[in-house]
Short mmCIF file of C-alpha atoms in Angstrom, two decimals:
data_model
loop_
_atom_site.label_atom_id
_atom_site.label_comp_id
_atom_site.label_asym_id
_atom_site.label_seq_id
_atom_site.Cartn_x
_atom_site.Cartn_y
_atom_site.Cartn_z
CA MET D 262 -60.66 47.40 -35.52
CA ILE D 263 -62.50 45.35 -38.14
CA GLN D 264 -65.89 46.78 -37.18
CA ASP D 265 -64.65 50.31 -37.78
CA THR D 266 -63.49 49.58 -41.33
CA PRO D 267 -66.39 48.70 -43.69
CA ASN D 268 -64.04 48.30 -46.64
CA LEU D 269 -62.05 45.71 -44.71
CA ILE D 270 -65.18 43.71 -43.87
CA SER D 271 -66.04 43.67 -47.57
CA ALA D 272 -62.50 42.58 -48.46
CA ILE D 273 -62.65 39.80 -45.87
CA ARG D 274 -66.01 38.54 -47.12
CA ASP D 275 -64.78 38.61 -50.71
CA ARG D 276 -62.12 36.04 -49.86
CA PHE D 277 -64.66 33.38 -48.84
CA ALA D 278 -66.87 31.16 -50.97
CA HIS D 279 -70.65 31.23 -50.44
CA VAL D 280 -70.38 34.01 -47.87
CA ASP D 281 -73.97 35.21 -48.29
CA ALA D 282 -75.70 32.55 -50.37
CA CYS D 283 -76.07 28.77 -50.27
CA PRO D 284 -75.78 26.96 -53.64
CA PHE D 285 -78.84 24.90 -52.66
CA GLN D 286 -80.94 27.38 -50.70
CA GLY D 287 -80.08 30.78 -52.12
CA PRO D 288 -79.42 33.90 -50.02
CA ARG D 289 -78.68 33.06 -46.39
CA VAL D 290 -76.83 34.19 -43.28
CA PHE D 291 -74.26 31.62 -42.15
CA PHE D 292 -74.30 31.22 -38.39
CA GLU D 293 -73.21 27.57 -38.41
CA ASN D 294 -69.48 28.18 -38.27
CA ALA D 295 -68.88 25.83 -35.33
CA GLY D 296 -70.12 23.04 -37.57
CA GLY D 297 -67.62 24.03 -40.25
CA ALA D 298 -66.42 27.48 -41.29
CA LEU D 299 -66.73 28.98 -44.75
CA THR D 300 -63.98 28.03 -47.18
CA LEU D 301 -61.40 30.42 -48.57
CA LYS D 302 -61.65 30.83 -52.34
CA SER D 303 -57.89 30.28 -52.51
CA VAL D 304 -58.39 26.89 -50.82
CA VAL D 305 -60.97 25.91 -53.43
CA GLU D 306 -58.56 26.84 -56.23
CA THR D 307 -55.64 25.04 -54.61
CA SER D 308 -57.70 21.89 -54.00
CA ALA D 309 -58.73 21.74 -57.65
CA ARG D 310 -55.17 22.31 -58.87
CA PHE D 311 -53.65 19.53 -56.79
CA ALA D 312 -56.48 17.09 -57.44
CA ALA D 313 -55.27 16.93 -61.05
CA ILE D 314 -51.65 16.04 -60.23
CA PRO D 315 -50.98 12.27 -60.55
CA ASP D 316 -47.58 12.15 -58.85
CA ASN D 317 -46.86 11.06 -55.28
CA GLN D 318 -44.29 12.23 -52.77
CA GLY D 319 -41.04 10.31 -52.28
CA ARG D 320 -40.19 9.62 -55.94
CA ASP D 321 -37.14 10.78 -57.85
CA ASN D 322 -38.76 13.07 -60.37
CA PRO D 323 -39.34 16.83 -60.60
CA ALA D 324 -43.07 16.66 -59.72
CA SER D 325 -42.46 14.51 -56.66
CA HIS D 326 -39.68 16.80 -55.46
CA ALA D 327 -42.01 19.79 -55.84
CA LEU D 328 -44.73 18.04 -53.84
CA VAL D 329 -42.32 17.32 -50.99
CA ASP D 330 -41.26 20.97 -50.97
CA ILE D 331 -44.91 22.07 -50.79
CA ILE D 332 -45.56 19.79 -47.82
CA GLN D 333 -42.47 21.04 -46.00
CA LYS D 334 -43.50 24.65 -46.63
CA ALA D 335 -46.98 23.93 -45.28
CA LYS D 336 -45.54 22.44 -42.10
CA ALA D 337 -43.26 25.45 -41.68
CA ASP D 338 -46.23 27.78 -42.26
CA MET D 339 -48.22 25.91 -39.61
CA GLY D 340 -45.30 26.39 -37.24
CA VAL D 341 -45.59 30.14 -37.73
CA LEU D 342 -49.39 30.13 -37.37
CA MET D 343 -49.32 28.09 -34.18
CA ASN D 344 -45.97 29.40 -32.86
CA ALA D 345 -44.44 25.95 -32.55
CA SER D 346 -40.64 26.10 -32.58
CA THR D 347 -40.20 22.39 -31.81
CA GLY D 348 -42.04 19.13 -32.43
CA GLN D 349 -43.73 18.11 -35.66
CA PHE D 350 -46.97 18.50 -37.62
CA PHE D 351 -48.72 15.70 -39.46
CA ALA D 352 -52.05 15.23 -41.18
CA GLY D 353 -54.64 12.57 -40.43
CA GLU D 354 -58.13 11.50 -41.38
CA SER D 355 -59.86 14.01 -39.08
CA GLY D 356 -59.41 15.87 -35.82
CA THR D 357 -61.27 13.12 -33.99
CA GLU D 358 -59.08 10.39 -35.47
CA LEU D 359 -55.94 12.30 -34.53
CA LEU D 360 -57.08 12.85 -30.95
CA PHE D 361 -57.72 9.12 -30.62
CA ARG D 362 -54.23 8.34 -31.96
CA LEU D 363 -52.45 10.78 -29.65
CA ILE D 364 -54.42 9.76 -26.59
CA ARG D 365 -54.03 6.04 -27.36
CA THR D 366 -50.27 6.38 -27.71
CA ALA D 367 -49.93 8.36 -24.49
CA CYS D 368 -52.07 5.89 -22.54
CA VAL D 369 -50.46 2.64 -23.69
CA ASN D 370 -47.02 4.04 -22.87
CA ALA D 371 -48.01 5.18 -19.37
CA PRO D 372 -47.13 3.05 -16.33
CA LYS D 373 -50.00 0.72 -15.45
CA GLY D 374 -51.94 1.95 -12.44
CA ASN D 375 -51.33 5.63 -13.19
CA LYS D 376 -54.10 8.08 -14.04
CA VAL D 377 -55.64 9.94 -16.95
CA ILE D 378 -57.35 13.25 -16.19
CA GLY D 379 -59.86 15.17 -18.28
CA SER D 380 -62.93 17.34 -17.83
CA THR D 381 -66.67 16.78 -18.20
CA LEU D 382 -66.79 19.70 -20.63
CA GLU D 383 -64.80 17.94 -23.33
CA HIS D 384 -66.07 16.95 -26.74
CA PRO D 385 -66.41 13.15 -26.99
CA ALA D 386 -63.48 13.11 -29.44
CA SER D 387 -61.08 13.43 -26.52
CA ARG D 388 -63.24 12.23 -23.63
CA SER D 389 -64.24 8.99 -25.35
CA ALA D 390 -60.67 8.26 -26.39
CA ALA D 391 -59.30 8.96 -22.91
CA ARG D 392 -61.85 6.79 -21.12
CA ARG D 393 -61.51 3.93 -23.61
CA TRP D 394 -57.73 3.79 -23.62
CA ALA D 395 -57.42 4.38 -19.89
CA GLY D 396 -59.43 1.20 -19.41
CA ILE D 397 -57.42 -0.79 -21.93
CA ALA D 398 -54.07 0.42 -20.56
CA GLY D 399 -54.97 -0.25 -16.93
CA LEU D 400 -55.15 3.42 -15.93
CA ASP D 401 -57.67 5.15 -13.69
CA TYR D 402 -59.72 7.92 -15.31
CA VAL D 403 -60.21 11.10 -13.25
CA SER D 404 -63.09 13.36 -14.31
CA VAL D 405 -62.84 17.09 -13.55
CA PRO D 406 -66.34 18.60 -13.30
CA HIS D 407 -66.95 21.79 -15.24
CA ASP D 408 -69.06 24.70 -14.01
CA ASP D 409 -72.55 24.36 -15.47
CA ALA D 410 -73.43 28.03 -15.01
CA THR D 411 -70.45 29.43 -16.93
CA GLY D 412 -69.77 26.52 -19.27
CA THR D 413 -66.08 26.53 -18.34
CA VAL D 414 -63.44 24.51 -16.53
CA THR D 415 -60.48 26.21 -14.86
CA ALA D 416 -56.91 25.55 -13.74
CA ALA D 417 -58.17 25.48 -10.16
CA ASP D 418 -60.67 22.77 -11.08
CA TYR D 419 -57.85 20.60 -12.47
CA ALA D 420 -55.53 21.43 -9.57
CA ALA D 421 -58.08 20.13 -7.09
CA LEU D 422 -57.89 16.62 -8.57
CA VAL D 423 -54.47 16.22 -10.18
CA THR D 424 -51.99 13.96 -8.35
CA PRO D 425 -48.35 13.02 -9.01
CA ASP D 426 -49.38 9.77 -10.70
CA VAL D 427 -51.37 11.51 -13.47
CA ALA D 428 -49.60 10.39 -16.66
CA VAL D 429 -51.98 11.72 -19.32
CA ALA D 430 -54.19 14.81 -19.36
CA THR D 431 -56.68 16.12 -21.89
CA ILE D 432 -57.82 19.73 -22.20
CA LEU D 433 -60.58 21.28 -24.32
CA HIS D 434 -59.51 24.67 -25.64
CA ALA D 435 -63.03 25.84 -26.50
CA SER D 436 -66.44 24.22 -26.23
CA PRO D 437 -68.53 23.75 -29.38
CA VAL D 438 -71.65 23.73 -27.17
CA THR D 439 -71.16 26.66 -24.80
CA GLY D 440 -68.71 28.60 -26.97
CA MET D 441 -66.45 29.27 -24.00
CA GLY D 442 -62.67 29.21 -24.20
CA MET D 443 -60.37 27.73 -21.55
CA ASP D 444 -56.99 28.99 -20.35
CA VAL D 445 -54.86 26.12 -21.68
CA ALA D 446 -51.56 27.53 -20.44
CA ALA D 447 -52.89 27.94 -16.89
CA ILE D 448 -54.45 24.47 -16.84
CA ALA D 449 -51.26 22.90 -18.18
CA ALA D 450 -49.19 24.76 -15.56
CA ALA D 451 -51.49 23.49 -12.79
CA ILE D 452 -51.03 19.93 -14.04
CA ARG D 453 -47.24 20.18 -14.39
CA ALA D 454 -46.88 21.70 -10.92
CA VAL D 455 -47.96 18.32 -9.52
CA ALA D 456 -47.22 15.87 -12.37
CA PRO D 457 -44.36 17.44 -14.37
CA ASP D 458 -43.91 14.52 -16.76
CA CYS D 459 -47.59 14.23 -17.70
CA MET D 460 -48.44 14.00 -21.40
CA ILE D 461 -50.84 16.91 -22.00
CA LEU D 462 -53.04 16.76 -25.11
CA VAL D 463 -55.35 19.53 -26.28
CA ASP D 464 -58.46 19.55 -28.46
CA GLY D 465 -58.16 22.87 -30.31
CA ILE D 466 -60.76 22.10 -32.98
CA GLN D 467 -63.34 24.68 -31.89
CA HIS D 468 -60.86 27.35 -30.81
CA ALA D 469 -58.57 27.52 -33.82
CA ALA D 470 -60.63 29.91 -35.98
CA HIS D 471 -61.43 32.32 -33.15
CA GLY D 472 -58.17 33.42 -31.58
CA GLN D 473 -54.44 33.09 -31.41
CA LEU D 474 -52.62 29.78 -31.25
CA ASP D 475 -49.39 29.70 -29.26
CA ILE D 476 -47.95 26.22 -28.78
CA ASP D 477 -44.69 27.47 -27.29
CA ALA D 478 -46.63 29.21 -24.51
CA TYR D 479 -48.78 26.22 -23.54
CA ASP D 480 -46.16 23.67 -22.37
CA ILE D 481 -48.12 20.75 -23.81
CA ASP D 482 -47.41 17.63 -25.87
CA GLY D 483 -50.18 17.54 -28.44
CA TYR D 484 -52.61 19.93 -30.13
CA VAL D 485 -55.20 18.93 -32.73
CA ILE D 486 -57.27 21.01 -35.16
CA SER D 487 -59.66 20.26 -38.01
CA LEU D 488 -58.94 22.40 -41.05
CA TYR D 489 -62.54 22.55 -42.28
CA LYS D 490 -63.20 24.61 -39.16
CA VAL D 491 -60.32 26.96 -40.01
CA PHE D 492 -61.36 28.04 -43.52
CA ALA D 493 -59.99 25.02 -45.43
CA ARG D 494 -61.94 21.89 -46.40
CA HIS D 495 -63.15 18.54 -45.13
CA GLY D 496 -61.23 15.29 -45.22
CA TYR D 497 -58.25 15.82 -42.93
CA GLY D 498 -57.10 17.02 -39.54
CA MET D 499 -53.77 18.38 -38.38
CA ALA D 500 -51.84 17.47 -35.24
CA TRP D 501 -48.82 19.02 -33.61
CA ILE D 502 -46.89 16.78 -31.22
CA SER D 503 -43.90 17.44 -29.01
CA GLU D 504 -40.55 15.76 -29.51
CA ARG D 505 -41.06 13.47 -26.52
CA LEU D 506 -44.49 12.36 -27.75
CA SER D 507 -43.03 11.88 -31.26
CA ALA D 508 -40.44 9.50 -29.83
CA LEU D 509 -42.87 7.25 -27.95
CA PRO D 510 -43.56 3.81 -29.47
CA HIS D 511 -46.65 4.20 -31.65
CA ASP D 512 -48.52 2.58 -34.54
CA GLN D 513 -46.22 2.56 -37.57
CA LEU D 514 -44.80 0.34 -40.29
CA ILE D 515 -41.99 -2.09 -39.42
CA ASP D 516 -38.57 -0.44 -39.83
CA ALA D 517 -40.16 2.94 -40.62
CA PRO D 518 -38.47 6.08 -39.23
CA ALA D 519 -38.94 6.10 -35.46
CA THR D 520 -40.60 9.51 -35.35
CA GLY D 521 -42.83 9.06 -38.41
CA TRP D 522 -46.54 9.34 -37.62
CA GLU D 523 -48.33 9.54 -40.96
CA PHE D 524 -49.99 6.49 -42.49
CA GLY D 525 -49.74 6.10 -46.24
CA THR D 526 -49.54 8.86 -48.80
CA ARG D 527 -51.25 12.02 -47.66
CA ASP D 528 -52.91 14.52 -49.98
CA THR D 529 -50.38 17.19 -50.95
CA GLY D 530 -53.29 19.47 -51.79
CA ALA D 531 -54.50 19.23 -48.19
CA TYR D 532 -51.12 20.46 -46.99
CA ALA D 533 -51.06 23.19 -49.63
CA THR D 534 -54.41 24.54 -48.42
CA MET D 535 -52.87 25.00 -44.98
CA SER D 536 -50.46 27.46 -46.54
CA ASP D 537 -53.49 29.26 -48.00
CA VAL D 538 -55.01 29.55 -44.53
CA VAL D 539 -51.77 30.88 -43.06
CA ALA D 540 -51.44 33.35 -45.93
CA TYR D 541 -54.94 34.61 -45.17
CA PHE D 542 -54.15 35.24 -41.49
CA ASP D 543 -50.93 36.95 -42.58
CA TRP D 544 -52.86 39.20 -45.00
CA LEU D 545 -55.44 40.12 -42.38
CA GLY D 546 -52.73 40.92 -39.86
CA GLY D 547 -51.22 43.31 -42.37
CA GLU D 548 -54.59 45.03 -42.76
CA VAL D 549 -55.13 45.59 -39.04
CA SER D 550 -51.57 46.45 -38.01
CA GLN D 551 -48.27 47.88 -39.21
CA GLU D 552 -46.39 44.67 -38.41
CA THR D 553 -43.97 43.27 -41.00
CA ASP D 554 -42.95 40.01 -39.31
CA PRO D 555 -45.27 37.13 -40.32
CA ARG D 556 -45.78 35.86 -36.77
CA GLN D 557 -46.48 39.37 -35.51
CA ARG D 558 -49.03 39.90 -38.28
CA ILE D 559 -50.72 36.61 -37.39
CA GLU D 560 -50.90 37.64 -33.74
CA ALA D 561 -52.42 40.97 -34.79
CA ALA D 562 -54.99 39.12 -36.89
CA GLY D 563 -55.88 36.92 -33.92
CA ARG D 564 -56.43 39.92 -31.69
CA ALA D 565 -58.57 41.65 -34.32
CA ILE D 566 -60.66 38.52 -34.90
CA HIS D 567 -61.28 38.06 -31.19
CA ALA D 568 -62.22 41.72 -30.71
CA TYR D 569 -64.58 41.76 -33.68
CA GLU D 570 -66.30 38.52 -32.76
CA THR D 571 -66.74 39.85 -29.22
CA HIS D 572 -68.32 42.95 -30.78
CA LEU D 573 -70.72 40.75 -32.76
CA THR D 574 -71.70 38.55 -29.82
CA ASN D 575 -72.21 41.66 -27.67
CA ALA D 576 -74.49 43.08 -30.38
CA MET D 577 -76.44 39.83 -30.36
CA ILE D 578 -76.77 39.79 -26.58
CA ASN D 579 -77.23 43.53 -25.92
CA GLY D 580 -79.02 44.56 -29.12
CA THR D 581 -78.18 46.65 -32.16
CA GLY D 582 -79.96 49.66 -33.61
CA ASN D 583 -83.53 49.64 -32.34
CA LEU D 584 -83.61 45.87 -31.91
CA PRO D 585 -83.46 44.40 -28.40
CA GLY D 586 -80.75 41.87 -27.68
CA LEU D 587 -81.16 38.35 -26.45
CA ARG D 588 -80.80 39.48 -22.83
CA ASP D 589 -83.92 41.61 -23.19
CA MET D 590 -86.04 38.87 -24.75
CA GLU D 591 -87.92 37.25 -21.90
CA HIS D 592 -88.61 34.18 -24.02
CA VAL D 593 -84.88 33.49 -24.57
CA THR D 594 -82.35 31.89 -22.19
CA ILE D 595 -78.63 32.20 -22.91
CA LEU D 596 -76.38 29.25 -22.01
CA GLY D 597 -73.26 30.19 -20.07
CA GLY D 598 -74.72 33.44 -18.80
CA VAL D 599 -75.27 36.85 -20.33
CA ASP D 600 -71.91 38.40 -19.45
CA ASN D 601 -69.21 35.78 -19.89
CA PRO D 602 -65.70 36.93 -20.91
CA ALA D 603 -64.77 33.38 -21.96
CA ARG D 604 -67.20 33.44 -24.91
CA GLU D 605 -65.58 32.92 -28.33
CA GLY D 606 -67.88 33.79 -31.23
CA LEU D 607 -70.72 31.48 -30.19
CA VAL D 608 -73.99 31.96 -28.34
CA SER D 609 -76.24 29.02 -27.52
CA ILE D 610 -79.83 29.71 -26.51
CA VAL D 611 -83.17 28.10 -25.84
CA VAL D 612 -86.49 29.70 -26.71
CA ASN D 613 -88.78 28.99 -23.79
CA GLY D 614 -91.76 26.91 -24.82
CA LEU D 615 -90.42 25.99 -28.25
CA ALA D 616 -88.36 22.96 -29.26
CA SER D 617 -84.95 23.98 -30.56
CA PRO D 618 -85.28 22.02 -33.85
CA ASP D 619 -88.47 23.97 -34.59
CA VAL D 620 -86.69 27.27 -34.00
CA VAL D 621 -83.78 26.21 -36.19
CA ASN D 622 -86.22 25.27 -38.97
CA LEU D 623 -88.02 28.58 -38.64
CA LEU D 624 -84.74 30.50 -38.83
CA ASN D 625 -83.72 28.44 -41.83
CA GLU D 626 -86.95 29.37 -43.59
CA GLN D 627 -85.94 32.98 -43.05
CA GLY D 628 -82.53 32.37 -44.59
CA ILE D 629 -80.59 32.15 -41.31
CA ARG D 630 -78.50 29.00 -40.86
CA THR D 631 -78.06 27.82 -37.26
CA HIS D 632 -77.90 24.38 -35.67
CA THR D 633 -79.59 22.25 -33.01
CA ARG D 634 -77.44 20.68 -30.33
CA LYS D 635 -79.21 17.80 -28.61
CA ALA D 636 -78.53 16.11 -25.28
CA ASP D 637 -77.01 13.13 -27.11
CA HIS D 638 -73.54 11.57 -27.10
CA TYR D 639 -72.12 14.80 -28.51
CA SER D 640 -73.62 17.38 -26.16
CA GLY D 641 -75.40 15.55 -23.34
CA ASN D 642 -72.47 16.17 -20.99
CA VAL D 643 -73.21 19.91 -21.19
CA LEU D 644 -76.97 20.05 -21.76
CA GLY D 645 -77.98 17.22 -19.41
CA PRO D 646 -76.83 18.92 -16.19
CA LEU D 647 -78.72 22.03 -17.27
CA GLY D 648 -81.93 20.04 -17.63
CA LEU D 649 -82.09 20.76 -21.35
CA GLU D 650 -83.01 18.37 -24.13
CA ASP D 651 -81.57 20.66 -26.78
CA CYS D 652 -80.44 24.18 -27.61
CA ILE D 653 -79.94 26.45 -30.61
CA ARG D 654 -76.29 27.10 -31.44
CA ILE D 655 -75.57 30.42 -33.15
CA SER D 656 -71.91 30.36 -34.14
CA LEU D 657 -70.18 33.34 -35.70
CA CYS D 658 -66.94 34.05 -37.45
CA HIS D 659 -65.17 37.28 -38.31
CA TYR D 660 -66.69 37.47 -41.79
CA ASN D 661 -70.17 37.83 -40.30
CA THR D 662 -71.63 41.32 -39.95
CA GLU D 663 -73.70 43.36 -37.55
CA ALA D 664 -76.41 43.58 -40.23
CA GLU D 665 -76.64 39.78 -40.13
CA ILE D 666 -76.96 39.94 -36.34
CA ALA D 667 -79.83 42.40 -36.77
CA GLN D 668 -81.54 40.02 -39.19
CA LEU D 669 -81.30 37.22 -36.62
CA LEU D 670 -82.59 39.38 -33.76
CA GLY D 671 -85.52 40.53 -35.85
CA VAL D 672 -86.69 36.97 -36.38
CA LEU D 673 -86.08 35.87 -32.78
CA LYS D 674 -88.07 38.85 -31.48
CA THR D 675 -91.16 37.67 -33.38
CA LEU D 676 -91.06 34.38 -31.49
CA GLU D 677 -92.19 35.99 -28.24
CA THR D 678 -95.75 35.88 -29.57
CA ALA D 679 -95.40 32.17 -30.40
CA VAL D 680 -94.45 31.14 -26.87
#
């Protein structure tokens, strides 16, 4: 277990840039991982190295050949990380842009009069795309309500509304507001039991850094992540699509290969940083297990990350040392409930009597970076039904420590006198 090995925690933290200090603020605790995780030092080095290379892919020269090989290796590495034995990976502008492209393609190829199904829990990246393109393509949009109390949506919730004419479905793997993870495989199975040919597309942007990815087990057609939330950098997203989605008519250049999905020349350095991320998971898996197979090491890393982040969130909720946890602070309310097994490294709270932006500012003054989620077009679908105008999102990752949790709890405890 990561928490039982102090030397391993130090080794993990040493692999990330700015792990305990902001170049603008100075020393700080980083609990804003849902907004973008810390970056691997190897990614920073790789990005700089490839930024200096003038050559493009697809030319007949040694540099171009090497770049193509690097891209192919990155795609193969992503296949190991996400356990995808079929289909293809391709990079795009961002996770949001890729979700729009996948959902648009699935909708415009669906029979007019069919249905698109998605949940009220989803990030607007998928929900907005699904509702927009359902309308344009002449499809009915079916909205599956999520459970406000737990911040989740289940396979049973989908099963209650799915019908044989559902042609497209969207699923959120984890919520960036509640921090809860969904059972993608179970939801997909519930959909396919009634609409076996449905195109199922998953927003994995929030989930990817917090647990295992297993495309082969999901029985889906598309999965999208944003690499800046998985220890790489901004400026691109990554999509996996099934062979049948790859083959659908889609936006592309005239006479281009039928299954090509990328537009223009992508950044080879972006692909190369994906290999850095996969290498990191592989290294961590070797530290927490005796596995020798790369996929088995990655699975071991995923289990260790999930267990450690659960340990950290439990420490935050239940207390650590002589500090009371959030559950024992009468001035604090925890979104999604105190004991919620779906939680993935994120706890959202409100401090009764105080505006969340004020609490975030106060924490920031104490060197603790968190974030305000407001009931706007990003989070109103979750906060509105709870009667909340905003909340404080405290998002962790496996390089955070219990000492940092204690620092947070110490500051939050002082707020009881301010309420």
